[in-house]
Short mmCIF file of C-alpha atoms and ligand atoms in Angstrom, two decimals:
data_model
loop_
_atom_site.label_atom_id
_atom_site.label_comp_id
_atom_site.label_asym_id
_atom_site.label_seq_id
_atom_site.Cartn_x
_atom_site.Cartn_y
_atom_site.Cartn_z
CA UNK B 793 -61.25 -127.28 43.45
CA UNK B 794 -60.13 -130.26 46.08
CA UNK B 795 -59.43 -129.30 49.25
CA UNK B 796 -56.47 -130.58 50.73
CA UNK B 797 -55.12 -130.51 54.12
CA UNK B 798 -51.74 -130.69 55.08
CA UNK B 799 -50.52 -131.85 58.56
CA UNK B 800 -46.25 -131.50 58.06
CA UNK B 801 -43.76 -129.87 61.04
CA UNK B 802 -41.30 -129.37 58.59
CA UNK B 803 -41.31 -126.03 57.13
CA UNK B 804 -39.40 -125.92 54.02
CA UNK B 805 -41.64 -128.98 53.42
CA UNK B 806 -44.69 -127.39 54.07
CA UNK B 807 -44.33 -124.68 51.59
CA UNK B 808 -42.83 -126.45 48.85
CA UNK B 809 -45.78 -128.59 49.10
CA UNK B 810 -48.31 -125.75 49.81
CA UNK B 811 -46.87 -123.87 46.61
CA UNK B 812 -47.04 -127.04 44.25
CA UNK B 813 -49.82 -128.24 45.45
CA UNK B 814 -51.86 -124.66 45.11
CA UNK B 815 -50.36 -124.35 41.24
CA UNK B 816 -52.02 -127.90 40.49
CA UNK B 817 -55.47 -126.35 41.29
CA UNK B 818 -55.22 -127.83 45.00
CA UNK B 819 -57.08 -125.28 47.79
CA UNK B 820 -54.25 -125.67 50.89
CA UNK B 821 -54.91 -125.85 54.18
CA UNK B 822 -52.25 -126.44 56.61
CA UNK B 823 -51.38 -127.28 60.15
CA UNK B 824 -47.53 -127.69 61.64
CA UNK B 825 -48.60 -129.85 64.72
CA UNK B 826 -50.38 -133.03 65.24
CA UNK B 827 -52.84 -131.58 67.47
CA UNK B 828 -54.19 -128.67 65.27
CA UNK B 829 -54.16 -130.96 62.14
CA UNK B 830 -56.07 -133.57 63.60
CA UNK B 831 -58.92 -130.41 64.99
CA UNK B 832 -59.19 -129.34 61.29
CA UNK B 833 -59.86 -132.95 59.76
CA UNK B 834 -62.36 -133.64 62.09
CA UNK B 835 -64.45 -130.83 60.56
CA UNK B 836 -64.73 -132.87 57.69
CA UNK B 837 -64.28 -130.18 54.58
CA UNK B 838 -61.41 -131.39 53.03
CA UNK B 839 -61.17 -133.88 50.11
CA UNK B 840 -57.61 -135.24 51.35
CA UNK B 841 -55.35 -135.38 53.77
CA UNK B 842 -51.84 -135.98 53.78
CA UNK B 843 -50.37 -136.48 57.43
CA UNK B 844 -46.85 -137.04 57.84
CA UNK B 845 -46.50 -139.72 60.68
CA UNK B 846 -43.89 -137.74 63.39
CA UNK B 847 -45.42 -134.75 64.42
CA UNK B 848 -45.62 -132.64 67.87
CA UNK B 849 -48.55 -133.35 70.10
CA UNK B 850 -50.03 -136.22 68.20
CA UNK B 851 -48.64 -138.56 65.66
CA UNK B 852 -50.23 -139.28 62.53
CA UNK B 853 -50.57 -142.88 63.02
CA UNK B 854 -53.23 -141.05 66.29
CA UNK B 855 -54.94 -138.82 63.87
CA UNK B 856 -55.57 -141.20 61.38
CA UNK B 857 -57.00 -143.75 63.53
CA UNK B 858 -58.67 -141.33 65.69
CA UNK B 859 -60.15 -139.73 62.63
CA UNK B 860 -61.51 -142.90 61.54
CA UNK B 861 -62.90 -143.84 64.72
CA UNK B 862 -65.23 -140.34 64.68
CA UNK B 863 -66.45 -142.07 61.32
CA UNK B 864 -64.14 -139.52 59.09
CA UNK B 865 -63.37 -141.22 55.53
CA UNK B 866 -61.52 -138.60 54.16
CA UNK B 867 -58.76 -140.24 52.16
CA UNK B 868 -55.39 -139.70 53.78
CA UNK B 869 -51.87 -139.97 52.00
CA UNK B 870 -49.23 -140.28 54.73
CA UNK B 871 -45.68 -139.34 54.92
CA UNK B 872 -42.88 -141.51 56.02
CA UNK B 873 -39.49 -141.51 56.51
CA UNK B 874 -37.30 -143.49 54.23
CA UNK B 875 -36.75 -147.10 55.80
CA UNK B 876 -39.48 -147.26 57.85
CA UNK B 877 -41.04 -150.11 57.08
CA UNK B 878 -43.49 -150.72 59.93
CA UNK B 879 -45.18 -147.42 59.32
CA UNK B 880 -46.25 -148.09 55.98
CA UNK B 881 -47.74 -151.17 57.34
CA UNK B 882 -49.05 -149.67 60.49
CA UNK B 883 -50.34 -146.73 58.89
CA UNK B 884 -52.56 -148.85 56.36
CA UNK B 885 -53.80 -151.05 58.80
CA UNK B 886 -55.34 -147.75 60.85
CA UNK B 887 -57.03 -146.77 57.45
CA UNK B 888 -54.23 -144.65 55.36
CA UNK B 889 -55.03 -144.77 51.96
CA UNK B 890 -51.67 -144.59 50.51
CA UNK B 891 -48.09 -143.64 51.75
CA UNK B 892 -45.27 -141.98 50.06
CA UNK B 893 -41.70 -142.86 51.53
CA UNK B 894 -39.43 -139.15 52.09
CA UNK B 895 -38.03 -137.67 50.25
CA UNK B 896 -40.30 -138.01 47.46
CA UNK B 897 -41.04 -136.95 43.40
CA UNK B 898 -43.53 -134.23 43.64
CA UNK B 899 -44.69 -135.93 40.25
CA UNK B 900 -45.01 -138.76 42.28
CA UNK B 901 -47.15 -137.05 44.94
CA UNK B 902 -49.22 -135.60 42.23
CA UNK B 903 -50.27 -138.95 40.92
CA UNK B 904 -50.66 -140.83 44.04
CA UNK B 905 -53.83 -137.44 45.13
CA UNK B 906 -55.24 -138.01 41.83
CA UNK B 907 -55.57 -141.66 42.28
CA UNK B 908 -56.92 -141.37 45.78
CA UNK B 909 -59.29 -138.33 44.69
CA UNK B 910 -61.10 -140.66 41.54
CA UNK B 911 -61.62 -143.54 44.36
CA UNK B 912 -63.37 -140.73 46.41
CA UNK B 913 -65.61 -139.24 43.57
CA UNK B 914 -66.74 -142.95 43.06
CA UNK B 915 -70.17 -142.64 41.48
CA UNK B 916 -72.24 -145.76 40.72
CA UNK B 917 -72.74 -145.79 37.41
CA UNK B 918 -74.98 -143.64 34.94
CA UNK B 919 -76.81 -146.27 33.21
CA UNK B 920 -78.47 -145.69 36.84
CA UNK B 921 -80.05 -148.42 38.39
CA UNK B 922 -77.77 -150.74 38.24
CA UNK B 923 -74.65 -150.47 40.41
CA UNK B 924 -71.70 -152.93 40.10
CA UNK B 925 -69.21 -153.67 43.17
CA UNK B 926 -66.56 -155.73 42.06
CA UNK B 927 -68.57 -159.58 41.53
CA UNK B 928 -71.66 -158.16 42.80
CA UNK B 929 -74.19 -156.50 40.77
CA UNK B 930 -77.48 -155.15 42.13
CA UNK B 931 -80.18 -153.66 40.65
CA UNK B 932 -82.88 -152.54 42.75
CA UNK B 933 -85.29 -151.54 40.26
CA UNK B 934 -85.54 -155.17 39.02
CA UNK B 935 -85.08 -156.58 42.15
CA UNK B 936 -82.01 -158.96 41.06
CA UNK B 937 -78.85 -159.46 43.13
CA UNK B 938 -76.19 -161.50 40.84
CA UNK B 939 -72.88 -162.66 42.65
CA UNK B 940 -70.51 -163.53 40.03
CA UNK B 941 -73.08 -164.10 37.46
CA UNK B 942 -75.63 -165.82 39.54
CA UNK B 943 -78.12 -164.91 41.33
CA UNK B 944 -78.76 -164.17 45.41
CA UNK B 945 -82.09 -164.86 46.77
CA UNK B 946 -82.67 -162.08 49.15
CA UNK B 947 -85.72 -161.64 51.65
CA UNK B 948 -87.76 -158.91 51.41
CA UNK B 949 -86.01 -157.36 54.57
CA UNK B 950 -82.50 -157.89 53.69
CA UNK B 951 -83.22 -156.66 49.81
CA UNK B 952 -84.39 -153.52 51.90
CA UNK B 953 -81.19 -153.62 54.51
CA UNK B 954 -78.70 -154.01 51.09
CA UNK B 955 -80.27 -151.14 49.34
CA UNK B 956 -80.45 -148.97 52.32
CA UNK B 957 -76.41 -149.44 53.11
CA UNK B 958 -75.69 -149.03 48.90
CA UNK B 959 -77.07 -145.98 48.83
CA UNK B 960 -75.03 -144.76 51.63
CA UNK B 961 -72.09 -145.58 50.73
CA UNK B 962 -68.81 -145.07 53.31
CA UNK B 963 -71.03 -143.82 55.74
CA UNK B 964 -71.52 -145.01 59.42
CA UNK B 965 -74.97 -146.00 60.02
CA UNK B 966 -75.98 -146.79 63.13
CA UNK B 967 -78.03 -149.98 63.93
CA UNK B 968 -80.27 -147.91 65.50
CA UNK B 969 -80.54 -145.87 61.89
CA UNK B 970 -81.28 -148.65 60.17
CA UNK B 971 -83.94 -149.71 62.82
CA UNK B 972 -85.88 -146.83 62.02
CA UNK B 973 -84.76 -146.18 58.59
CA UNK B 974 -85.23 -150.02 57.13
CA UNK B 975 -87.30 -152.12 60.19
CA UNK B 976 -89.94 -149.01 60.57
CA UNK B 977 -90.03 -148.28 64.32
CA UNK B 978 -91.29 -151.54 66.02
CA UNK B 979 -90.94 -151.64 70.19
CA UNK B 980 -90.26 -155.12 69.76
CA UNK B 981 -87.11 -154.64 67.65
CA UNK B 982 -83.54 -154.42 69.05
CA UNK B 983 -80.17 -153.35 67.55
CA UNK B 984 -79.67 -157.49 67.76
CA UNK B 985 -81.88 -157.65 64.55
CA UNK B 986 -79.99 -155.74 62.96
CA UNK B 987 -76.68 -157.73 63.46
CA UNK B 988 -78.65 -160.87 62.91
CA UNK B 989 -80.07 -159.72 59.40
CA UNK B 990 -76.57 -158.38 58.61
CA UNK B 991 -74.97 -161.38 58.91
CA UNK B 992 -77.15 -163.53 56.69
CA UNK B 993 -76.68 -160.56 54.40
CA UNK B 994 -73.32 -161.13 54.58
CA UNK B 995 -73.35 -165.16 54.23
CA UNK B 996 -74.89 -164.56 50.88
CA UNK B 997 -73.00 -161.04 49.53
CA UNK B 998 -69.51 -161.67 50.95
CA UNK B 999 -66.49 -163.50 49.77
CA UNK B 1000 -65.39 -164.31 52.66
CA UNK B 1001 -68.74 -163.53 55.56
CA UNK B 1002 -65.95 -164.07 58.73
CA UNK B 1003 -64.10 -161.19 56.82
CA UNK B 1004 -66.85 -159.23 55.50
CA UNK B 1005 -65.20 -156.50 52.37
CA UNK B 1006 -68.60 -155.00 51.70
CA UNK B 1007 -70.32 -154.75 55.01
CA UNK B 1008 -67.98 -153.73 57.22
CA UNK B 1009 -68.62 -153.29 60.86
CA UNK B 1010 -67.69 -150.04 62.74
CA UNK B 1011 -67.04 -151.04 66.35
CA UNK B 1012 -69.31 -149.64 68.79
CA UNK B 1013 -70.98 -147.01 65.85
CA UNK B 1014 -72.63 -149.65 63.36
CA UNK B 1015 -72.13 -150.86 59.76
CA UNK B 1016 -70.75 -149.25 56.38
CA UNK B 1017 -71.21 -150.21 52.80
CA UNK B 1018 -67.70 -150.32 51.46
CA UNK B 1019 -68.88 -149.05 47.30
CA UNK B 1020 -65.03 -147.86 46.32
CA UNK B 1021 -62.66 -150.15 45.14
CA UNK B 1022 -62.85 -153.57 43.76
CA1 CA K 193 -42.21 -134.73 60.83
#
């Protein structure tokens, strides 16, 4: 059963929502102020969120970007009000999901959680080891890396940096982490060869390496493989 929490001020909204969304199989959790909404998501239990941007004691444009500052990826569906354009786009750019302009279809609302829930449950695939990101395919087993068909000559070391982020997918790691979980612990080392191996990893992964998609960089906590989506 997802859980789902809901951070709305508006009552009637709140249980409309909490009864629908409960009758589709949904586990509802809800908070009627910024603050207290923003305390439960940071526990990290829930499977989705949907925030509704104006709220008492902190906005949801402040949750969401707090939350995903604190390394939260929970997938967040916020509320707007109808015409405001600039918080769909702000909202997105802090790491919403998806948004849904008030008043809205509850069929509507229904899809939109189902869509965002599949991207979540992203598993690579079952034929097992290999795993397929959009023009990258890897296969670890074999050791090939193909980028749109062809094939990426990796070091040793960044074969072991690629496979280390893949299989922790939409998780901060720290460069520290990956000192001792991919370099080994070596005094010599510093958090600098980390970024350094990183960005050839990126020269020969990315699309575009100024504007990594893949490997993206969490500022001031370290690196995340981006696996969902195209
Ligand atoms: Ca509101």
């Amino acid at each position: 059963m997802p859980r789902l929490l809901l951070v709305e001020d508006e009552p009637g909204l709140v249980l409309t929502l909490t009864d629908r969304l409960t009758s589709e199989g949904f586990e509802v959790e809800s908070a009627t102020d910024g603050e207290s909404g923003f305390k439960l998501a940071l526990s990290n239990q829930f499977d989705i969120l949907i925030l509704d941007v104006m709220l008492p004691k902190k906005n949801g444009f402040d949750i969401i970007r707090d939350l995903r500052q604190r390394g939260i990826e929970t997938p967040v569906l916020m509320l707007t009000a109808r015409g405001q354009v600039v918080d769909k786009v702000v909202g997105l750019k802090l790491g919403a999901d998806d948004y849904l302009t008030k008043p809205f279809d509850m069929m509507e609302l229904m899809v939109r959680l189902e869509v965002l829930l599949r991207r979540r449950s992203y598993v690579p695939p079952a034929s097992g080891d290999t795993y397929q990101f959009g023009e990258l395919e890897l296969n670890f087993k074999k050791g090939s890396i193909l980028k749109s068909g062809k094939p990426v000559e990796l070091t040793a070391q960044e074969f072991r940096l690629l496979k280390y982020l893949v299989e922790h997918p939409g998780q901060v790691i720290s460069r520290d982490e990956l000192l001792t979980e991919v370099w080994g612990i070596d005094a010599s080392l510093t958090t600098r060869t980390v970024d350094v191996h990183m960005s050839w990893l990126r020269q020969k992964l990315e699309e575009n390496p100024k504007f990594p998609a893949r490997i993206v960089t969490v500022h001031g906590l370290g690196y995340r493989w981006e696996g969902a989506g195209k």
